[in-house]
mmCIF file of C-alpha atoms in Angstrom:
data_model
loop_
_atom_site.group_PDB
_atom_site.id
_atom_site.type_symbol
_atom_site.label_atom_id
_atom_site.label_comp_id
_atom_site.label_asym_id
_atom_site.label_seq_id
_atom_site.Cartn_x
_atom_site.Cartn_y
_atom_site.Cartn_z
ATOM 1 C CA MET A 1 17.890 0.295 40.128
ATOM 2 C CA LEU A 2 20.616 -0.242 36.923
ATOM 3 C CA GLU A 3 21.247 -3.757 36.787
ATOM 4 C CA PRO A 4 25.547 -4.180 36.613
ATOM 5 C CA LEU A 5 26.359 -5.386 33.003
ATOM 6 C CA ALA A 6 27.460 -9.535 33.744
ATOM 7 C CA LEU A 7 30.230 -10.049 31.167
ATOM 8 C CA GLU A 8 31.539 -13.721 31.844
ATOM 9 C CA HIS A 9 34.545 -14.377 28.880
ATOM 10 C CA ASP A 10 38.320 -13.315 28.973
ATOM 11 C CA ARG A 11 38.639 -12.825 24.907
ATOM 12 C CA LYS A 12 36.541 -12.220 21.539
ATOM 13 C CA THR A 13 38.615 -15.412 20.163
ATOM 14 C CA THR A 14 35.417 -17.599 21.165
ATOM 15 C CA LEU A 15 32.065 -17.923 20.935
ATOM 16 C CA PRO A 16 30.208 -17.304 23.604
ATOM 17 C CA GLY A 17 33.228 -14.507 24.131
ATOM 18 C CA LEU A 18 33.228 -13.236 20.462
ATOM 19 C CA ARG A 19 29.469 -12.749 20.674
ATOM 20 C CA GLU A 20 29.781 -11.784 24.224
ATOM 21 C CA ALA A 21 31.556 -7.835 23.208
ATOM 22 C CA LEU A 22 28.848 -7.861 20.108
ATOM 23 C CA ASN A 23 26.439 -6.890 22.299
ATOM 24 C CA ALA A 24 27.727 -5.555 25.338
ATOM 25 C CA LEU A 25 26.801 -2.380 24.533
ATOM 26 C CA PRO A 26 24.871 -0.571 27.728
ATOM 27 C CA PRO A 27 23.328 2.530 27.068
ATOM 28 C CA ARG A 28 23.630 5.674 29.180
ATOM 29 C CA PRO A 29 23.299 5.484 33.115
ATOM 30 C CA PRO A 30 20.530 8.181 33.886
ATOM 31 C CA ILE A 31 20.705 11.386 34.870
ATOM 32 C CA LEU A 32 22.394 12.185 38.787
ATOM 33 C CA SER A 33 22.857 15.705 39.525
ATOM 34 C CA PHE A 34 25.658 15.219 42.005
ATOM 35 C CA ALA A 35 23.466 16.172 45.734
ATOM 36 C CA GLU A 36 20.726 12.908 43.409
ATOM 37 C CA TYR A 37 24.689 11.164 43.590
ATOM 38 C CA VAL A 38 25.823 11.389 47.026
ATOM 39 C CA ALA A 39 22.312 11.156 48.956
ATOM 40 C CA LEU A 40 22.305 7.381 47.392
ATOM 41 C CA PRO A 41 23.636 4.109 48.998
ATOM 42 C CA GLU A 42 27.173 2.986 49.135
ATOM 43 C CA ASP A 43 26.163 0.329 46.941
ATOM 44 C CA GLU A 44 23.826 2.006 44.135
ATOM 45 C CA ARG A 45 26.673 4.707 43.774
ATOM 46 C CA ALA A 46 29.271 1.703 43.125
ATOM 47 C CA VAL A 47 26.547 0.030 40.896
ATOM 48 C CA TYR A 48 25.907 3.797 39.079
ATOM 49 C CA ASP A 49 30.042 4.668 39.138
ATOM 50 C CA GLU A 50 30.008 1.451 37.439
ATOM 51 C CA ALA A 51 28.104 1.662 34.576
ATOM 52 C CA ARG A 52 29.285 4.833 34.717
ATOM 53 C CA ASP A 53 32.889 3.341 32.875
ATOM 54 C CA ASP A 54 30.795 0.370 31.656
ATOM 55 C CA PHE A 55 29.449 2.858 29.046
ATOM 56 C CA MET A 56 32.369 4.991 28.264
ATOM 57 C CA ARG A 57 34.294 1.690 27.616
ATOM 58 C CA LEU A 58 32.115 -0.046 25.733
ATOM 59 C CA THR A 59 29.128 2.411 24.227
ATOM 60 C CA LEU A 60 30.078 5.910 23.248
ATOM 61 C CA ARG A 61 31.885 6.667 20.230
ATOM 62 C CA VAL A 62 32.793 8.672 16.731
ATOM 63 C CA PRO A 63 31.423 8.195 13.761
ATOM 64 C CA THR A 64 34.596 7.850 11.225
ATOM 65 C CA PRO A 65 34.651 8.174 7.888
ATOM 66 C CA GLU A 66 36.386 5.359 8.156
ATOM 67 C CA GLN A 67 33.835 2.864 9.792
ATOM 68 C CA ASP A 68 31.514 3.923 6.235
ATOM 69 C CA LEU A 69 34.668 3.478 4.224
ATOM 70 C CA SER A 70 34.968 0.179 4.924
ATOM 71 C CA ALA A 71 30.567 -0.664 6.435
ATOM 72 C CA ARG A 72 30.090 -0.274 2.316
ATOM 73 C CA ILE A 73 33.124 -2.367 1.369
ATOM 74 C CA LEU A 74 32.380 -5.423 4.055
ATOM 75 C CA ALA A 75 28.597 -4.724 2.105
ATOM 76 C CA LYS A 76 29.261 -5.387 -1.422
ATOM 77 C CA LEU A 77 32.068 -8.363 -0.394
ATOM 78 C CA ILE A 78 29.594 -10.191 1.038
ATOM 79 C CA ALA A 79 26.996 -10.297 -1.103
ATOM 80 C CA SER A 80 29.421 -10.442 -3.541
ATOM 81 C CA ASN A 81 31.673 -13.534 -2.818
ATOM 82 C CA PRO A 82 29.221 -16.492 -2.487
ATOM 83 C CA ARG A 83 28.419 -15.773 -6.255
ATOM 84 C CA ARG A 84 32.189 -16.278 -6.488
ATOM 85 C CA LYS A 85 33.897 -19.325 -7.152
ATOM 86 C CA ASN A 86 37.550 -18.058 -7.578
ATOM 87 C CA SER A 87 39.704 -15.076 -5.990
ATOM 88 C CA ARG A 88 37.335 -13.764 -3.497
ATOM 89 C CA ARG A 89 37.895 -10.686 -3.395
ATOM 90 C CA GLY A 90 38.789 -9.675 1.028
ATOM 91 C CA LEU A 91 39.589 -6.215 3.198
ATOM 92 C CA MET A 92 41.960 -5.252 5.351
ATOM 93 C CA ILE A 93 42.270 -2.626 7.979
ATOM 94 C CA SER A 94 45.886 -1.339 8.227
ATOM 95 C CA ALA A 95 46.906 1.312 10.428
ATOM 96 C CA PRO A 96 49.885 1.803 12.983
ATOM 97 C CA MET A 97 49.772 1.202 17.454
ATOM 98 C CA PHE A 98 47.160 3.267 18.429
ATOM 99 C CA TYR A 99 44.844 4.330 16.058
ATOM 100 C CA GLY A 100 40.925 2.509 16.480
ATOM 101 C CA LYS A 101 42.316 -0.892 14.323
ATOM 102 C CA THR A 102 40.798 -3.198 16.022
ATOM 103 C CA GLU A 103 37.421 -1.475 17.739
ATOM 104 C CA LEU A 104 36.874 -0.713 14.014
ATOM 105 C CA ALA A 105 36.943 -4.458 12.872
ATOM 106 C CA LEU A 106 34.214 -5.303 16.035
ATOM 107 C CA LEU A 107 32.181 -2.497 15.312
ATOM 108 C CA LEU A 108 32.410 -3.816 11.631
ATOM 109 C CA ALA A 109 32.094 -7.401 12.975
ATOM 110 C CA ARG A 110 29.078 -5.713 15.205
ATOM 111 C CA SER A 111 26.859 -5.284 11.459
ATOM 112 C CA VAL A 112 27.983 -7.627 10.724
ATOM 113 C CA GLU A 113 26.023 -10.138 13.187
ATOM 114 C CA HIS A 114 23.534 -8.334 13.685
ATOM 115 C CA GLU A 115 22.010 -8.113 9.801
ATOM 116 C CA HIS A 116 22.076 -11.661 10.388
ATOM 117 C CA ALA A 117 21.004 -11.407 13.403
ATOM 118 C CA LYS A 118 17.176 -9.211 11.028
ATOM 119 C CA ARG A 119 17.342 -12.063 8.633
ATOM 120 C CA PHE A 120 17.377 -14.821 10.875
ATOM 121 C CA PRO A 121 15.751 -14.815 14.385
ATOM 122 C CA ASP A 122 16.734 -18.013 15.343
ATOM 123 C CA TYR A 123 19.957 -18.065 13.914
ATOM 124 C CA ALA A 124 21.739 -19.398 17.076
ATOM 125 C CA ALA A 125 19.544 -22.004 18.060
ATOM 126 C CA ALA A 126 20.591 -22.943 14.213
ATOM 127 C CA GLY A 127 23.899 -22.736 15.137
ATOM 128 C CA GLU A 128 25.085 -20.363 12.642
ATOM 129 C CA VAL A 129 27.920 -18.155 13.427
ATOM 130 C CA PRO A 130 27.661 -15.153 10.830
ATOM 131 C CA VAL A 131 31.862 -14.354 12.142
ATOM 132 C CA VAL A 132 34.412 -15.646 13.420
ATOM 133 C CA TRP A 133 37.273 -13.152 15.486
ATOM 134 C CA VAL A 134 40.118 -14.791 15.654
ATOM 135 C CA GLU A 135 43.739 -13.449 17.545
ATOM 136 C CA VAL A 136 47.356 -14.796 15.775
ATOM 137 C CA THR A 137 50.558 -14.800 17.599
ATOM 138 C CA ASP A 138 54.121 -13.832 16.589
ATOM 139 C CA HIS A 139 55.735 -15.385 13.840
ATOM 140 C CA ALA A 140 51.831 -18.142 12.842
ATOM 141 C CA THR A 141 52.268 -20.580 11.644
ATOM 142 C CA GLY A 142 49.306 -21.090 8.302
ATOM 143 C CA LYS A 143 48.378 -24.531 10.301
ATOM 144 C CA ALA A 144 48.139 -22.354 13.846
ATOM 145 C CA LEU A 145 45.463 -19.799 11.736
ATOM 146 C CA LEU A 146 43.438 -22.555 10.986
ATOM 147 C CA SER A 147 43.789 -24.567 13.929
ATOM 148 C CA GLN A 148 42.387 -21.338 15.901
ATOM 149 C CA ILE A 149 39.449 -21.266 13.340
ATOM 150 C CA VAL A 150 38.266 -25.089 13.786
ATOM 151 C CA ARG A 151 38.865 -23.961 17.474
ATOM 152 C CA PHE A 152 36.109 -21.624 17.424
ATOM 153 C CA LEU A 153 33.554 -23.295 15.505
ATOM 154 C CA ALA A 154 33.925 -26.701 16.929
ATOM 155 C CA PRO A 155 36.100 -26.281 20.413
ATOM 156 C CA THR A 156 34.810 -29.519 21.834
ATOM 157 C CA VAL A 157 37.013 -31.953 18.598
ATOM 158 C CA GLY A 158 39.845 -33.282 18.904
ATOM 159 C CA LEU A 159 42.373 -32.464 16.020
ATOM 160 C CA PRO A 160 44.665 -35.056 14.990
ATOM 161 C CA THR A 161 48.647 -34.597 16.055
ATOM 162 C CA GLN A 162 49.375 -34.788 13.350
ATOM 163 C CA ILE A 163 46.791 -33.987 11.136
ATOM 164 C CA THR A 164 48.630 -32.395 7.626
ATOM 165 C CA THR A 165 47.984 -29.075 6.291
ATOM 166 C CA GLU A 166 45.429 -29.651 3.684
ATOM 167 C CA GLU A 167 43.174 -31.855 5.976
ATOM 168 C CA LEU A 168 42.919 -28.470 8.675
ATOM 169 C CA ARG A 169 42.440 -26.496 5.190
ATOM 170 C CA ARG A 170 39.425 -28.615 4.417
ATOM 171 C CA ARG A 171 38.008 -28.921 7.144
ATOM 172 C CA THR A 172 37.877 -25.469 8.199
ATOM 173 C CA VAL A 173 36.204 -24.821 5.631
ATOM 174 C CA ASP A 174 34.095 -27.347 5.476
ATOM 175 C CA LEU A 175 32.826 -25.348 9.216
ATOM 176 C CA LEU A 176 33.367 -22.456 7.718
ATOM 177 C CA HIS A 177 29.956 -23.359 5.174
ATOM 178 C CA ILE A 178 28.248 -25.393 7.384
ATOM 179 C CA HIS A 179 28.283 -22.394 9.991
ATOM 180 C CA ARG A 180 27.090 -19.767 7.364
ATOM 181 C CA THR A 181 29.972 -17.489 8.235
ATOM 182 C CA LYS A 182 30.086 -14.924 6.503
ATOM 183 C CA LEU A 183 32.868 -12.545 7.472
ATOM 184 C CA LEU A 184 36.297 -14.268 8.744
ATOM 185 C CA VAL A 185 38.446 -11.672 11.193
ATOM 186 C CA ILE A 186 42.354 -11.949 11.494
ATOM 187 C CA ASP A 187 43.735 -9.949 13.730
ATOM 188 C CA GLU A 188 46.659 -8.948 14.301
ATOM 189 C CA ALA A 189 47.890 -10.449 11.173
ATOM 190 C CA HIS A 190 51.579 -8.705 11.010
ATOM 191 C CA ASN A 191 52.567 -10.526 12.988
ATOM 192 C CA LEU A 192 51.874 -13.760 10.277
ATOM 193 C CA SER A 193 54.880 -14.180 8.637
ATOM 194 C CA GLY A 194 56.771 -16.458 5.850
ATOM 195 C CA SER A 195 54.681 -17.461 2.532
ATOM 196 C CA ASP A 196 52.667 -20.750 4.178
ATOM 197 C CA PRO A 197 50.186 -18.157 6.077
ATOM 198 C CA SER A 198 49.659 -15.901 3.090
ATOM 199 C CA SER A 199 48.904 -19.308 0.777
ATOM 200 C CA VAL A 200 46.833 -20.228 4.149
ATOM 201 C CA ILE A 201 44.651 -17.387 3.263
ATOM 202 C CA LYS A 202 44.570 -17.155 -0.218
ATOM 203 C CA ALA A 203 43.061 -21.396 0.058
ATOM 204 C CA LEU A 204 40.655 -19.361 1.787
ATOM 205 C CA GLN A 205 39.480 -16.916 -0.217
ATOM 206 C CA ASN A 206 39.571 -20.026 -3.271
ATOM 207 C CA GLU A 207 37.016 -22.547 -1.361
ATOM 208 C CA SER A 208 35.169 -20.747 1.122
ATOM 209 C CA SER A 209 33.206 -17.286 0.504
ATOM 210 C CA ALA A 210 33.171 -15.979 3.471
ATOM 211 C CA THR A 211 35.186 -12.518 3.237
ATOM 212 C CA VAL A 212 37.988 -12.263 5.155
ATOM 213 C CA ALA A 213 39.087 -9.386 7.038
ATOM 214 C CA LEU A 214 42.276 -9.323 7.978
ATOM 215 C CA VAL A 215 43.208 -6.537 10.890
ATOM 216 C CA GLY A 216 47.388 -4.886 11.193
ATOM 217 C CA ILE A 217 49.397 -2.998 11.464
ATOM 218 C CA SER A 218 51.304 -1.515 9.189
ATOM 219 C CA LEU A 219 49.914 -4.790 6.586
ATOM 220 C CA ALA A 220 50.985 -3.578 3.402
ATOM 221 C CA SER A 221 54.209 -2.978 3.454
ATOM 222 C CA GLY A 222 55.159 -5.182 6.772
ATOM 223 C CA LYS A 223 56.302 -8.447 6.051
ATOM 224 C CA ALA A 224 53.471 -10.710 6.230
ATOM 225 C CA PHE A 225 51.499 -8.929 2.978
ATOM 226 C CA GLY A 226 54.328 -6.316 2.111
ATOM 227 C CA SER A 227 56.300 -8.580 -0.772
ATOM 228 C CA GLY A 228 56.854 -11.766 -1.858
ATOM 229 C CA ALA A 229 53.749 -14.667 -1.240
ATOM 230 C CA GLY A 230 51.705 -12.041 0.560
ATOM 231 C CA LEU A 231 51.729 -9.989 -2.436
ATOM 232 C CA GLN A 232 48.477 -12.345 -3.702
ATOM 233 C CA VAL A 233 46.509 -12.166 -0.605
ATOM 234 C CA THR A 234 47.153 -7.699 -0.640
ATOM 235 C CA MET A 235 46.229 -7.672 -4.327
ATOM 236 C CA ARG A 236 42.239 -9.843 -3.619
ATOM 237 C CA CYS A 237 42.082 -6.375 -0.727
ATOM 238 C CA ASP A 238 40.208 -3.456 -0.572
ATOM 239 C CA MET A 239 42.733 -1.270 1.555
ATOM 240 C CA VAL A 240 41.331 0.858 4.519
ATOM 241 C CA GLU A 241 43.925 2.961 6.538
ATOM 242 C CA LEU A 242 43.784 4.670 8.741
ATOM 243 C CA ARG A 243 45.571 7.579 9.769
ATOM 244 C CA LYS A 244 46.098 10.581 12.417
ATOM 245 C CA ILE A 245 43.916 13.915 11.454
ATOM 246 C CA ASP A 246 45.980 16.219 9.336
ATOM 247 C CA GLY A 247 45.161 19.661 12.465
ATOM 248 C CA LYS A 248 46.041 21.938 9.426
ATOM 249 C CA SER A 249 43.405 21.105 7.026
ATOM 250 C CA ASP A 250 39.849 23.024 7.925
ATOM 251 C CA ASP A 251 39.206 20.062 6.438
ATOM 252 C CA GLY A 252 40.734 17.206 9.680
ATOM 253 C CA LEU A 253 40.374 19.913 11.983
ATOM 254 C CA ALA A 254 36.163 19.871 11.483
ATOM 255 C CA LEU A 255 36.203 16.782 11.356
ATOM 256 C CA TRP A 256 38.861 16.876 15.244
ATOM 257 C CA ARG A 257 36.566 19.178 17.196
ATOM 258 C CA ARG A 258 32.669 17.020 15.679
ATOM 259 C CA TRP A 259 34.575 14.318 17.709
ATOM 260 C CA VAL A 260 35.204 16.462 20.828
ATOM 261 C CA ALA A 261 31.433 18.041 20.812
ATOM 262 C CA ILE A 262 30.962 14.534 20.743
ATOM 263 C CA PHE A 263 32.384 13.051 23.349
ATOM 264 C CA ASP A 264 32.053 16.874 25.376
ATOM 265 C CA ARG A 265 28.253 15.904 24.805
ATOM 266 C CA ASN A 266 27.967 12.413 26.257
ATOM 267 C CA LEU A 267 29.482 12.350 29.410
ATOM 268 C CA PRO A 268 28.714 10.634 31.971
ATOM 269 C CA LEU A 269 29.499 13.136 34.778
ATOM 270 C CA CYS A 270 27.772 14.572 37.066
ATOM 271 C CA ASP A 271 25.656 18.133 36.481
ATOM 272 C CA HIS A 272 28.202 17.976 33.616
ATOM 273 C CA VAL A 273 28.157 21.300 31.535
ATOM 274 C CA PRO A 274 29.595 20.404 27.710
ATOM 275 C CA GLY A 275 32.228 23.302 26.830
ATOM 276 C CA THR A 276 36.071 22.850 28.038
ATOM 277 C CA LEU A 277 36.659 19.576 26.028
ATOM 278 C CA THR A 278 35.666 20.816 22.686
ATOM 279 C CA ARG A 279 36.868 24.694 23.671
ATOM 280 C CA ASN A 280 40.646 22.293 23.952
ATOM 281 C CA ALA A 281 39.698 20.778 21.007
ATOM 282 C CA ARG A 282 43.024 22.085 19.043
ATOM 283 C CA VAL A 283 45.178 21.302 22.787
ATOM 284 C CA LEU A 284 43.982 17.668 22.521
ATOM 285 C CA HIS A 285 45.495 17.455 19.110
ATOM 286 C CA LYS A 286 47.802 18.700 20.154
ATOM 287 C CA ALA A 287 48.390 15.806 22.679
ATOM 288 C CA ALA A 288 46.989 13.529 20.995
ATOM 289 C CA ASN A 289 48.795 14.143 18.120
ATOM 290 C CA GLY A 290 45.656 13.197 15.550
ATOM 291 C CA ARG A 291 44.539 9.839 16.926
ATOM 292 C CA LEU A 292 40.817 8.793 17.339
ATOM 293 C CA ALA A 293 41.796 6.222 20.150
ATOM 294 C CA VAL A 294 44.299 8.454 22.506
ATOM 295 C CA LEU A 295 41.055 11.065 21.803
ATOM 296 C CA ALA A 296 39.506 8.343 23.701
ATOM 297 C CA MET A 297 42.280 7.208 25.798
ATOM 298 C CA ILE A 298 42.424 10.744 27.867
ATOM 299 C CA VAL A 299 38.567 10.994 27.497
ATOM 300 C CA GLU A 300 38.330 7.941 29.567
ATOM 301 C CA ARG A 301 40.755 8.360 31.263
ATOM 302 C CA LEU A 302 39.258 11.936 32.513
ATOM 303 C CA VAL A 303 36.141 10.917 33.414
ATOM 304 C CA ALA A 304 37.855 8.513 35.219
ATOM 305 C CA SER A 305 39.620 10.211 37.761
ATOM 306 C CA ILE A 306 36.659 12.177 38.303
ATOM 307 C CA VAL A 307 35.121 9.738 38.989
ATOM 308 C CA ASP A 308 36.800 7.590 41.676
ATOM 309 C CA ASP A 309 38.033 10.725 42.921
ATOM 310 C CA PRO A 310 36.669 10.180 46.703
ATOM 311 C CA HIS A 311 36.998 13.479 47.874
ATOM 312 C CA ARG A 312 35.507 14.975 45.128
ATOM 313 C CA GLN A 313 33.216 18.506 45.351
ATOM 314 C CA ASP A 314 31.721 18.062 42.520
ATOM 315 C CA GLU A 315 32.058 16.015 39.122
ATOM 316 C CA GLN A 316 32.912 19.330 36.894
ATOM 317 C CA VAL A 317 34.696 18.914 33.668
ATOM 318 C CA THR A 318 37.801 22.068 34.548
ATOM 319 C CA ARG A 319 41.454 23.090 32.859
ATOM 320 C CA GLU A 320 43.375 21.573 35.649
ATOM 321 C CA ARG A 321 41.456 18.504 35.815
ATOM 322 C CA LEU A 322 42.718 17.672 32.238
ATOM 323 C CA PHE A 323 45.850 18.615 32.327
ATOM 324 C CA ALA A 324 46.405 16.206 35.343
ATOM 325 C CA VAL A 325 44.881 13.334 33.075
ATOM 326 C CA LEU A 326 47.283 14.841 29.875
ATOM 327 C CA ASP A 327 49.917 15.042 31.861
ATOM 328 C CA SER A 328 49.906 11.461 33.051
ATOM 329 C CA LEU A 329 50.030 10.362 29.736
ATOM 330 C CA ARG A 330 53.057 11.250 29.270
ATOM 331 C CA HIS A 331 54.550 8.979 32.351
ATOM 332 C CA THR A 332 51.950 5.995 30.905
ATOM 333 C CA THR A 333 51.930 5.820 27.249
ATOM 334 C CA ALA A 334 54.584 6.294 24.139
ATOM 335 C CA VAL A 335 52.704 9.488 23.513
ATOM 336 C CA ARG A 336 55.125 13.056 24.039
ATOM 337 C CA HIS A 337 53.313 16.188 23.927
ATOM 338 C CA ARG A 338 54.122 19.399 25.380
ATOM 339 C CA ILE A 339 50.955 20.922 26.941
ATOM 340 C CA THR A 340 50.822 22.736 30.308
ATOM 341 C CA LEU A 341 48.356 24.098 31.436
ATOM 342 C CA ASP A 342 48.490 27.654 30.876
ATOM 343 C CA ASP A 343 47.338 25.917 26.934
ATOM 344 C CA LEU A 344 44.372 25.455 28.393
ATOM 345 C CA VAL A 345 40.385 27.374 28.686
ATOM 346 C CA GLU A 346 37.752 26.280 30.946
ATOM 347 C CA ALA A 347 34.686 26.427 29.395
ATOM 348 C CA ALA A 348 33.019 30.589 28.121
#
């Protein structure tokens, strides 16, 4: 019997919501034959399908070079920043849309949280918050950013209407220190604009030992950090840029094939025999335009389209089923491709 995954919080921008997101890693459900699946009572089939969906959305991932690079950089920064007294360094994760920036940041946040938990098993009861996560909205000010951090760490504390940015910054720094925060993730950082947010982030780097990770679209060339006062923040950060895979290079194509093969081996489908996805790695590269986030979306939609079909007689990955997903991609996203059914092949 499977226990349904209980998710009670909608947002990562609260402490309970973030910890739920960091710990929501359901295992792969038991492998069943299609005959065994059909023989299950209806309510148990529903739970099994939900478990498969949770595994696809929350757990099944592939390793990337950017993950390794970011993890190494972040580990060094978290170790060195508390020993610096000024000009502490941060991390920037930058890419266009549909490149998996937030997913990478979530992976790093999970690593920091879990590593802290290993060293300090009672950290939560002691009020320690190793990771703070905020998401900024369009044209957000520095004051709004600080308010979000305070609300994350002290949600029941009321802030005076006329509080100054300087006083709010002091409270923020004090809270980060009191809760022993190691990593402050600022997602959608491209929405920050003007010199005010940049000066606030610079002040946080000066006054708090927490490492700031900025996540957003084309940060180095955008309005927030590509010029003026924002450059002061950019120059204090190690940059990790996510790029699409070049299918014309041997190394790029080998990495892409490895990703496709990992997804192929781990699809939670009854009687699944890996092969069709892997044999179509080149076509998938073309359909996804070399972007891992789009590949992951294709695979997730493929599994969902099979599991959600009440009239299916099997759960095999066929070229027809794969093409139906790729064809729908052209109509539901900004991704454009010219893949036809004839471009796809079945597993050998």
